[in-house]
PDB file of C-alpha atoms in Angstrom:
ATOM      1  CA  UNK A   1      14.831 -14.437   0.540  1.00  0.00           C
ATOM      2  CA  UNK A   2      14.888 -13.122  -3.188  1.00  0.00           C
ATOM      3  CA  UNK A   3      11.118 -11.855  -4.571  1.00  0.00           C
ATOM      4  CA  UNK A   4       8.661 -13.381  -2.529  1.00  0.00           C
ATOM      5  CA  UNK A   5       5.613 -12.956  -5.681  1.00  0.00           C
ATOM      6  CA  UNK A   6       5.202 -10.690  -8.588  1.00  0.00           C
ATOM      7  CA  UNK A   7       1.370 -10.212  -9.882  1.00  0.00           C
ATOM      8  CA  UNK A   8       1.281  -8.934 -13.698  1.00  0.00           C
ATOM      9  CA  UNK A   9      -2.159  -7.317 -13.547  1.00  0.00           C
ATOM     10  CA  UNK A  10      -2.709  -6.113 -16.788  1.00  0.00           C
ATOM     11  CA  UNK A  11       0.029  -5.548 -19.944  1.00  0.00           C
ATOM     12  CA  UNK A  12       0.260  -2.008 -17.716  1.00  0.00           C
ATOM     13  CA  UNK A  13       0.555  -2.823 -14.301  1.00  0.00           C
ATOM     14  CA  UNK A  14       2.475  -4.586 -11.838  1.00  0.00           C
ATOM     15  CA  UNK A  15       2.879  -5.767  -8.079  1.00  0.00           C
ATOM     16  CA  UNK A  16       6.317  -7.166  -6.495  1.00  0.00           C
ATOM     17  CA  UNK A  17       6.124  -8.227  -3.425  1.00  0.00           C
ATOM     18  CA  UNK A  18       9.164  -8.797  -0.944  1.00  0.00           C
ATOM     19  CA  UNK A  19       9.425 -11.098   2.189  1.00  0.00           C
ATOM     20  CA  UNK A  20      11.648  -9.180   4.085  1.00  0.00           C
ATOM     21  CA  UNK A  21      14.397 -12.178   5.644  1.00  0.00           C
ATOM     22  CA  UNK A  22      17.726 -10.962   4.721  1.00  0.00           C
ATOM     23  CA  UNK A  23      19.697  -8.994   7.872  1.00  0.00           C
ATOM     24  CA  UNK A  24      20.143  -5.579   7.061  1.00  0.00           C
ATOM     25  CA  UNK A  25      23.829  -6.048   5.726  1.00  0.00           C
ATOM     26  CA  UNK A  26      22.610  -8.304   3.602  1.00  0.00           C
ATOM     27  CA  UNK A  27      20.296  -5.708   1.749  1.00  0.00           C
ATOM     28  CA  UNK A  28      22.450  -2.892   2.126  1.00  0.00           C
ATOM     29  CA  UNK A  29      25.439  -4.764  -0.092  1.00  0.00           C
ATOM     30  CA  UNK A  30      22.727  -4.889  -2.841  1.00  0.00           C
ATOM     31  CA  UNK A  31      22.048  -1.637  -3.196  1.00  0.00           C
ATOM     32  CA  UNK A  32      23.172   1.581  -4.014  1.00  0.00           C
ATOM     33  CA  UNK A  33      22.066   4.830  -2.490  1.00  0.00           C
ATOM     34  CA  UNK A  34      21.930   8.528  -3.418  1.00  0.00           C
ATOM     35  CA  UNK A  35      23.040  10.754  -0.398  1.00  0.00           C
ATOM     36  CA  UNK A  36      19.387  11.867   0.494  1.00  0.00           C
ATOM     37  CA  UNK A  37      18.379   8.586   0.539  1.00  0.00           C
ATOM     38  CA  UNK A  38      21.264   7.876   2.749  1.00  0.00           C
ATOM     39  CA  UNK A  39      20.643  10.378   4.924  1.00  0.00           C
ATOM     40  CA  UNK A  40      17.259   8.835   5.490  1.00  0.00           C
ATOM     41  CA  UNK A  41      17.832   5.335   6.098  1.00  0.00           C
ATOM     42  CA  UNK A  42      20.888   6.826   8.990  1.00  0.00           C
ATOM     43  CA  UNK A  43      17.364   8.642  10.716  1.00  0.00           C
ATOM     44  CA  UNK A  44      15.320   5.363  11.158  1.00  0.00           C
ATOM     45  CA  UNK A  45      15.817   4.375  14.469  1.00  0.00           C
ATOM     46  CA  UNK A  46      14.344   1.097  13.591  1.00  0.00           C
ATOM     47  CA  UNK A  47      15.605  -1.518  12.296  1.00  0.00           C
ATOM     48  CA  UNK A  48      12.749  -3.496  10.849  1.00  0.00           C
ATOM     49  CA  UNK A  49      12.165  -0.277   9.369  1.00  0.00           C
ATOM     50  CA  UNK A  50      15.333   0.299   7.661  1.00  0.00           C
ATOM     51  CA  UNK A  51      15.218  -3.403   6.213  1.00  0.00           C
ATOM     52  CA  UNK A  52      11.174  -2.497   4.965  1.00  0.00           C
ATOM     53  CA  UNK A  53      13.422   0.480   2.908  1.00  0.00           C
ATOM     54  CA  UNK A  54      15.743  -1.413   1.731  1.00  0.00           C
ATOM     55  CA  UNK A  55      13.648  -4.265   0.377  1.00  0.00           C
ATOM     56  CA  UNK A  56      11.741  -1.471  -1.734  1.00  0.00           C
ATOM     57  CA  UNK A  57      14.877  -0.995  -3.574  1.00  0.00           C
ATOM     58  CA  UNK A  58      15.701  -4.067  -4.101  1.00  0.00           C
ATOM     59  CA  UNK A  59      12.094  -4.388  -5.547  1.00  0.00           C
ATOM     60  CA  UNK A  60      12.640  -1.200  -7.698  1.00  0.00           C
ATOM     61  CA  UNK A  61      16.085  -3.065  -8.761  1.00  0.00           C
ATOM     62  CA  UNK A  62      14.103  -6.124  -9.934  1.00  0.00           C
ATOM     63  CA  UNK A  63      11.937  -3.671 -12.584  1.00  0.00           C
ATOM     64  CA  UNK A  64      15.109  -2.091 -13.702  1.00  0.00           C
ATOM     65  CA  UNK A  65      15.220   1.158 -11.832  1.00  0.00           C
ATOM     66  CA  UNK A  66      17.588   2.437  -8.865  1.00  0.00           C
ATOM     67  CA  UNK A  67      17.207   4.746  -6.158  1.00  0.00           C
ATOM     68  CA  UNK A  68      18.744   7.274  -8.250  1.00  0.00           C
ATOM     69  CA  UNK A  69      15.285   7.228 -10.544  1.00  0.00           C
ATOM     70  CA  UNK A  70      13.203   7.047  -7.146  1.00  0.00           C
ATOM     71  CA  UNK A  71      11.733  10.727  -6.046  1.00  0.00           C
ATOM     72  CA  UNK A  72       9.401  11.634  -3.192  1.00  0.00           C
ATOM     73  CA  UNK A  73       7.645  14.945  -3.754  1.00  0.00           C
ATOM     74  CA  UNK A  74       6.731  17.600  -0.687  1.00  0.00           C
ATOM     75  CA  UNK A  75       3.721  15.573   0.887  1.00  0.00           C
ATOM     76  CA  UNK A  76       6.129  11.943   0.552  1.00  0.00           C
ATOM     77  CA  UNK A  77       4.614  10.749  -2.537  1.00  0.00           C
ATOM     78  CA  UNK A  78       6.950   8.768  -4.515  1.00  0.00           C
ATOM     79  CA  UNK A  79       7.453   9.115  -8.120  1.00  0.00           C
ATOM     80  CA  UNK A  80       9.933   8.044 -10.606  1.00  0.00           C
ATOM     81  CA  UNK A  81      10.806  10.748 -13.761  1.00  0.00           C
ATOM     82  CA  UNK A  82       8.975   9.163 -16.673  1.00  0.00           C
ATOM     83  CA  UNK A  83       5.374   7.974 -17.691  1.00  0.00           C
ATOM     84  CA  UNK A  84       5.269   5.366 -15.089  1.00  0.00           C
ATOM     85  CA  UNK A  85       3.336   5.407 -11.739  1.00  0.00           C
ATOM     86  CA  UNK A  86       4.932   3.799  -8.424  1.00  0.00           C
ATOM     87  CA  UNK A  87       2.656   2.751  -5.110  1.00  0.00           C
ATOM     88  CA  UNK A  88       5.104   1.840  -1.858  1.00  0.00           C
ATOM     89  CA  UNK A  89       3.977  -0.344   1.267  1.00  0.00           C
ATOM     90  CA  UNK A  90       5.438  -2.562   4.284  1.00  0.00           C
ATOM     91  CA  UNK A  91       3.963  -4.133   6.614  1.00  0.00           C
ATOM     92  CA  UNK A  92       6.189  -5.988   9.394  1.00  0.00           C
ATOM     93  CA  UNK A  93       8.175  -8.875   7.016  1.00  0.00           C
ATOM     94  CA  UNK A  94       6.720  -7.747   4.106  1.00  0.00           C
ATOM     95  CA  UNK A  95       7.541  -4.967   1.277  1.00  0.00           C
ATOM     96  CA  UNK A  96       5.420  -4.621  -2.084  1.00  0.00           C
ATOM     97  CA  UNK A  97       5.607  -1.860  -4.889  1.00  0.00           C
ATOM     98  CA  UNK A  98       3.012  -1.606  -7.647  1.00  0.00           C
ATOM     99  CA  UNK A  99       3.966   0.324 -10.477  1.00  0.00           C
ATOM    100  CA  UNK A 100       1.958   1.496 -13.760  1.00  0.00           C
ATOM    101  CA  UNK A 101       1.111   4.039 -16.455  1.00  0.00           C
ATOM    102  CA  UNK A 102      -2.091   4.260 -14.487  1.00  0.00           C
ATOM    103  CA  UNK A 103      -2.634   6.318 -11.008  1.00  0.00           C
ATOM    104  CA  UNK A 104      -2.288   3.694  -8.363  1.00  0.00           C
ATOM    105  CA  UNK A 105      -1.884   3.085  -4.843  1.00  0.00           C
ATOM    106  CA  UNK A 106      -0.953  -0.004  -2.630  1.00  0.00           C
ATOM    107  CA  UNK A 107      -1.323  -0.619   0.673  1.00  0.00           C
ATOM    108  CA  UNK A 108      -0.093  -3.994   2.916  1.00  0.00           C
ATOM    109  CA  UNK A 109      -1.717  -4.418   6.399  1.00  0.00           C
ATOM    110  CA  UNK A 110      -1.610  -7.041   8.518  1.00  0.00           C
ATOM    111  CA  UNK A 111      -5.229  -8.690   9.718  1.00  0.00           C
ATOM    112  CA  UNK A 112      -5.647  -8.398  13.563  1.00  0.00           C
ATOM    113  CA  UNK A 113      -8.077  -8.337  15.815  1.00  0.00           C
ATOM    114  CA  UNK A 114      -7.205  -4.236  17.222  1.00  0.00           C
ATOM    115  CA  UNK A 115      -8.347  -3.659  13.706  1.00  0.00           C
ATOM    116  CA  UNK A 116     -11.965  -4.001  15.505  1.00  0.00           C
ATOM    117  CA  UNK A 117     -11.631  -1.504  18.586  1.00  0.00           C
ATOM    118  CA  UNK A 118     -10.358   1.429  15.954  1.00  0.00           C
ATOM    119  CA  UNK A 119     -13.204   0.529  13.144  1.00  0.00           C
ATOM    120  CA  UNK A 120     -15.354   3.329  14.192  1.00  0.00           C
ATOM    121  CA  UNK A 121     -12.669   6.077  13.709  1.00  0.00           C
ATOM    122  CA  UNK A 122     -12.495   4.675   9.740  1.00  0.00           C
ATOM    123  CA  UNK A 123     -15.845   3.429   8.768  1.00  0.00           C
ATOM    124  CA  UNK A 124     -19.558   4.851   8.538  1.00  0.00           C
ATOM    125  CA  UNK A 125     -21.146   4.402   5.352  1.00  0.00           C
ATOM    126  CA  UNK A 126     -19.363   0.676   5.208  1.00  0.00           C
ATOM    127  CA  UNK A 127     -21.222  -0.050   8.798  1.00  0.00           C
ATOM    128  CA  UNK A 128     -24.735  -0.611   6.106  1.00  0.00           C
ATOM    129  CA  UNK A 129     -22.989  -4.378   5.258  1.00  0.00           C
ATOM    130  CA  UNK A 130     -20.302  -4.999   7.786  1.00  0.00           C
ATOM    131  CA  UNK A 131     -21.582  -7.879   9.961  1.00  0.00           C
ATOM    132  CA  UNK A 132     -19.626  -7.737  13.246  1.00  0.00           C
ATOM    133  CA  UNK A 133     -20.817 -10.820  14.865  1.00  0.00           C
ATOM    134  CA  UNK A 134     -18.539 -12.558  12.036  1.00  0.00           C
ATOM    135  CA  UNK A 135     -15.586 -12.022  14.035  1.00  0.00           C
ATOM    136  CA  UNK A 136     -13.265 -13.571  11.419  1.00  0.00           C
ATOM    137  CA  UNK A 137     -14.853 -12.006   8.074  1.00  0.00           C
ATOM    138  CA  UNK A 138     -15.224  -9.179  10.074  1.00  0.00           C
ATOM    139  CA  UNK A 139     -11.709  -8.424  10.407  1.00  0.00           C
ATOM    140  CA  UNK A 140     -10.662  -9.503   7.087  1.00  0.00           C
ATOM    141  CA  UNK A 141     -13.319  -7.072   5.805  1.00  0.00           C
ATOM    142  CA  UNK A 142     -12.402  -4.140   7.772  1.00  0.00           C
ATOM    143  CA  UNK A 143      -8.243  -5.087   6.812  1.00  0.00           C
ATOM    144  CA  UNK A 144      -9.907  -4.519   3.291  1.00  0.00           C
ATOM    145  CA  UNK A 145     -11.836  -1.484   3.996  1.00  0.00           C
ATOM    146  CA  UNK A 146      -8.481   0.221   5.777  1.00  0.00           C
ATOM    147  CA  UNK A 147      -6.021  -1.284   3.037  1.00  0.00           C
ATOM    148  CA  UNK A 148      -8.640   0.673   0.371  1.00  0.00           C
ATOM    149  CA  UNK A 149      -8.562   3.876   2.044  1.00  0.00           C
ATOM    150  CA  UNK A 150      -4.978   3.867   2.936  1.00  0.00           C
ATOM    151  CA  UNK A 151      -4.616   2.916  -1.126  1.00  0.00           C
ATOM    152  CA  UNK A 152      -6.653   6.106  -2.617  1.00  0.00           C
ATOM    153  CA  UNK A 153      -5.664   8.527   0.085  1.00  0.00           C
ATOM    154  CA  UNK A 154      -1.847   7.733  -1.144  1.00  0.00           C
ATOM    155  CA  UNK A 155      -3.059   8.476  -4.488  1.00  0.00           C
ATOM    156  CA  UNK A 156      -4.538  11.781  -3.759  1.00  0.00           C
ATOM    157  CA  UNK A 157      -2.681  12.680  -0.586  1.00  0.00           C
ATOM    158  CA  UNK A 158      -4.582  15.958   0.225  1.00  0.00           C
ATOM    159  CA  UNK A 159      -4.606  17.712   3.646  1.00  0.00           C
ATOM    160  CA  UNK A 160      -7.693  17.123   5.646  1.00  0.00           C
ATOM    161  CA  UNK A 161      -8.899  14.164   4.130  1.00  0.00           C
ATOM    162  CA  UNK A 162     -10.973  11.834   6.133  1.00  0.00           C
ATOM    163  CA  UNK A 163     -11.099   8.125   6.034  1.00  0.00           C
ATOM    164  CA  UNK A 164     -14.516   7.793   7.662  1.00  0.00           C
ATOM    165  CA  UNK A 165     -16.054  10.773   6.213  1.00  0.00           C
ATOM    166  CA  UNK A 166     -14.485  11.288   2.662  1.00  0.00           C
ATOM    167  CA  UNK A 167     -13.615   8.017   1.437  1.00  0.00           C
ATOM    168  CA  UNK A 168     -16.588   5.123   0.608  1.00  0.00           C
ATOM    169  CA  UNK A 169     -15.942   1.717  -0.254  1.00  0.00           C
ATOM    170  CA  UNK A 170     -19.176  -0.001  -1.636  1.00  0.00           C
ATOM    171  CA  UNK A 171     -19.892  -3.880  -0.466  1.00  0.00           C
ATOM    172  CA  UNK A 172     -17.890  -6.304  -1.420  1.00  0.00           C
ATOM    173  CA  UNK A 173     -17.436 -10.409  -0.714  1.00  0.00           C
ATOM    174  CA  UNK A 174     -14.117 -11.646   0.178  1.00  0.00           C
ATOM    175  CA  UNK A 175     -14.168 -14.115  -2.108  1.00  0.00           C
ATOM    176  CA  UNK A 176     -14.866 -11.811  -5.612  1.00  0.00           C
ATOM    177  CA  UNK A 177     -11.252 -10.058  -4.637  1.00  0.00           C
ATOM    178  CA  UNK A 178     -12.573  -6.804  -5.729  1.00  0.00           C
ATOM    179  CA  UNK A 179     -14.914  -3.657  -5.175  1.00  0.00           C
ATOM    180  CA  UNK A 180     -15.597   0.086  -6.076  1.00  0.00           C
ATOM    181  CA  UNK A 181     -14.449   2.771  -3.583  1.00  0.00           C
ATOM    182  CA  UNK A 182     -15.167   6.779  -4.200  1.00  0.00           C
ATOM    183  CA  UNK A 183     -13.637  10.167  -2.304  1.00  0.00           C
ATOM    184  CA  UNK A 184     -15.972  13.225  -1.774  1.00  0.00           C
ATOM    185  CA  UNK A 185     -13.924  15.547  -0.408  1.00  0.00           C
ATOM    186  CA  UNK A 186     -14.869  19.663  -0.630  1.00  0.00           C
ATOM    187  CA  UNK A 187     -16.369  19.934  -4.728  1.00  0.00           C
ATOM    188  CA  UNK A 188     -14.186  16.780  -5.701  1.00  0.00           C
ATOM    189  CA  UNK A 189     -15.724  13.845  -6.630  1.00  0.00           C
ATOM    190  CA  UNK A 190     -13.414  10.449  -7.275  1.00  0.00           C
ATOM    191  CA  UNK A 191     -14.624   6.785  -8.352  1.00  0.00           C
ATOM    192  CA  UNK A 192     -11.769   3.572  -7.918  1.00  0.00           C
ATOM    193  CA  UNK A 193     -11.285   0.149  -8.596  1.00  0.00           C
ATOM    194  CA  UNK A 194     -10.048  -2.063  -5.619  1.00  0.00           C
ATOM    195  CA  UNK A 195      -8.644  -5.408  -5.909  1.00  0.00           C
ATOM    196  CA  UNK A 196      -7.584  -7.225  -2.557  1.00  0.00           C
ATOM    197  CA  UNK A 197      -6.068 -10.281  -1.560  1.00  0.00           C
ATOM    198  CA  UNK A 198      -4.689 -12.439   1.386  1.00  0.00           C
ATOM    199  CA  UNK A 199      -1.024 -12.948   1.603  1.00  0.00           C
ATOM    200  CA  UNK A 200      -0.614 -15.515   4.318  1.00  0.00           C
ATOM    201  CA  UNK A 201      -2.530 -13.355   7.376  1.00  0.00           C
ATOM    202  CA  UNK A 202      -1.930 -10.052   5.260  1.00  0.00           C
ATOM    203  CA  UNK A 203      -4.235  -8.399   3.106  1.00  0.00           C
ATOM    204  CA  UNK A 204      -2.701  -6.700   0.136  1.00  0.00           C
ATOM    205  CA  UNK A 205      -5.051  -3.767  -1.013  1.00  0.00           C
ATOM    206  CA  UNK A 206      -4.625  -1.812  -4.336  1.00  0.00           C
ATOM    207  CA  UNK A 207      -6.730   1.010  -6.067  1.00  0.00           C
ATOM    208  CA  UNK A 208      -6.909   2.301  -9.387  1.00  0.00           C
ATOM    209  CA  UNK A 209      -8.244   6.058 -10.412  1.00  0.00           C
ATOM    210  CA  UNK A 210     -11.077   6.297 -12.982  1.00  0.00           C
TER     211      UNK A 210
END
C-alpha cells in the first residue's frame, strides 16, 4: 500500500504515516541503502521488523530524503544533517515519521487492554483524573499517556529517566486531541505540547518542546 495519511500540522511540521502491506521484497526494491544501514536490517531477526524499517524509508523517500541523509547518533536518536528535526515510530502494520524545524517526537502504540496491568509502572501523578472503571476510555487514555511519554523521552533521551516519576502529562479529554506534558528530571525543568489521535485501534502520540 503506498502512504497510508500525511498530516501537515503547521507550515513547519509534518506526519507521514505508512500502512505497512507490501512483502519485504517489495520494499526492499524501493529503496536504497548505505552499508550501515544494511548491516542493520541483515541483524533483525524479525521480519515484521525489517518491513517497519523499510517503510520508514520509503516515508523519508516521500519528503525527498534517502537513507544516505538519515543519521542515528550514540543513544539511537535519529537525525538528518540540516535544520530539520525527524521523530521515528512502528507499531505492528504501521510506520509514521514526523519531521520539523521544531524538536519533536512521535510515538505509535497500539490500544490494548495489557496496557492496564503495566499502568502503575508509568503513571502516578496522571492516577488524580484517570477513571479506571471506564474500561474503554481508560485504555485509550493510558495509550495516550504512554504514547506522550514515549514522545518526550525520544526527544530528550537521557539515562535514568523515569516515565512514572519524571515525566507529567496534565488532564486531558479524548475528544480535544491535545494536552500539556512536562519532565523534571535532576535541576531540569521541560514544558510540551501533545497532540493525539486514533488511527483505526492505534493511537498516534506527538510532542513538541517549548
Amino acid at each position: 500500500m503506498p502512504l497510508f495519511q500525511t498530516i501537515q500540522f503547521n507550515e513547519n511540521t509534518k506526519i507521514l504515516i505508512w500502512k505497512i502491506t507490501e512483502s519485504f521484497d517489495e520494499l526492499y526494491s524501493q529503496v536504497t541503502l548505505k552499508e550501515k544501514t544494511q548491516r542493520r536490517l541483515d541483524g533483525m531477526k524479525s521480519e515484521l521488523h525489517q518491513r517497519a524499517f523499510l517503510s520508514v524509508r520509503m516515508l523519508i523517500q516521500e519528503m525527498g530524503f534517502t537513507d544516505k541523509d538519515l543519521h542515528y547518533d550514540e543513544f539511537g536518536k535519529p537525525y538528518f544533517d540540516c535544520h530539520n528535526y525527524i521523530s521515528i515510530t512502528h507499531s505492528y502494520n504501521y510506520a509514521a515519521i514526523i519531521i520539523s524545524e521544531e524538536t519533536v517526537g512521535i510515538d505509535m502504540e497500539l490500544q490494548r487492554e495489557k496496557i492496564i496491568r503495566i499502568a502503575d509502572k508509568f503513571t502516578d501523578y496522571e492516577c488524580s483524573y484517570l477513571e479506571p472503571d471506564l474500561t474503554e476510555d481508560y485504555i485509550k487514555k493510558l495509550t495516550v499517556i504512554w504514547g506522550a511519554k514515549e514522545a518526550i523521552f525520544k526527544i530528550r533521551n537521557e539515562k535514568g529517566i523515569s516515565f512514572k516519576d519524571h515525566i507529567c502529562v496534565e488532564d486531558f479529554s479524548l475528544n480535544e486531541k491535545q494536552t500539556s506534558a512536562s519532565l523534571y528530571f535532576d535541576d531540569l525543568v521541560k514544558d510540551f505540547d501533545v497532540h493525539y489521535l486514533e488511527i483505526e485501534n492505534f493511537t498516534l502520540v506527538y510532542a513538541f518542546e517549548n
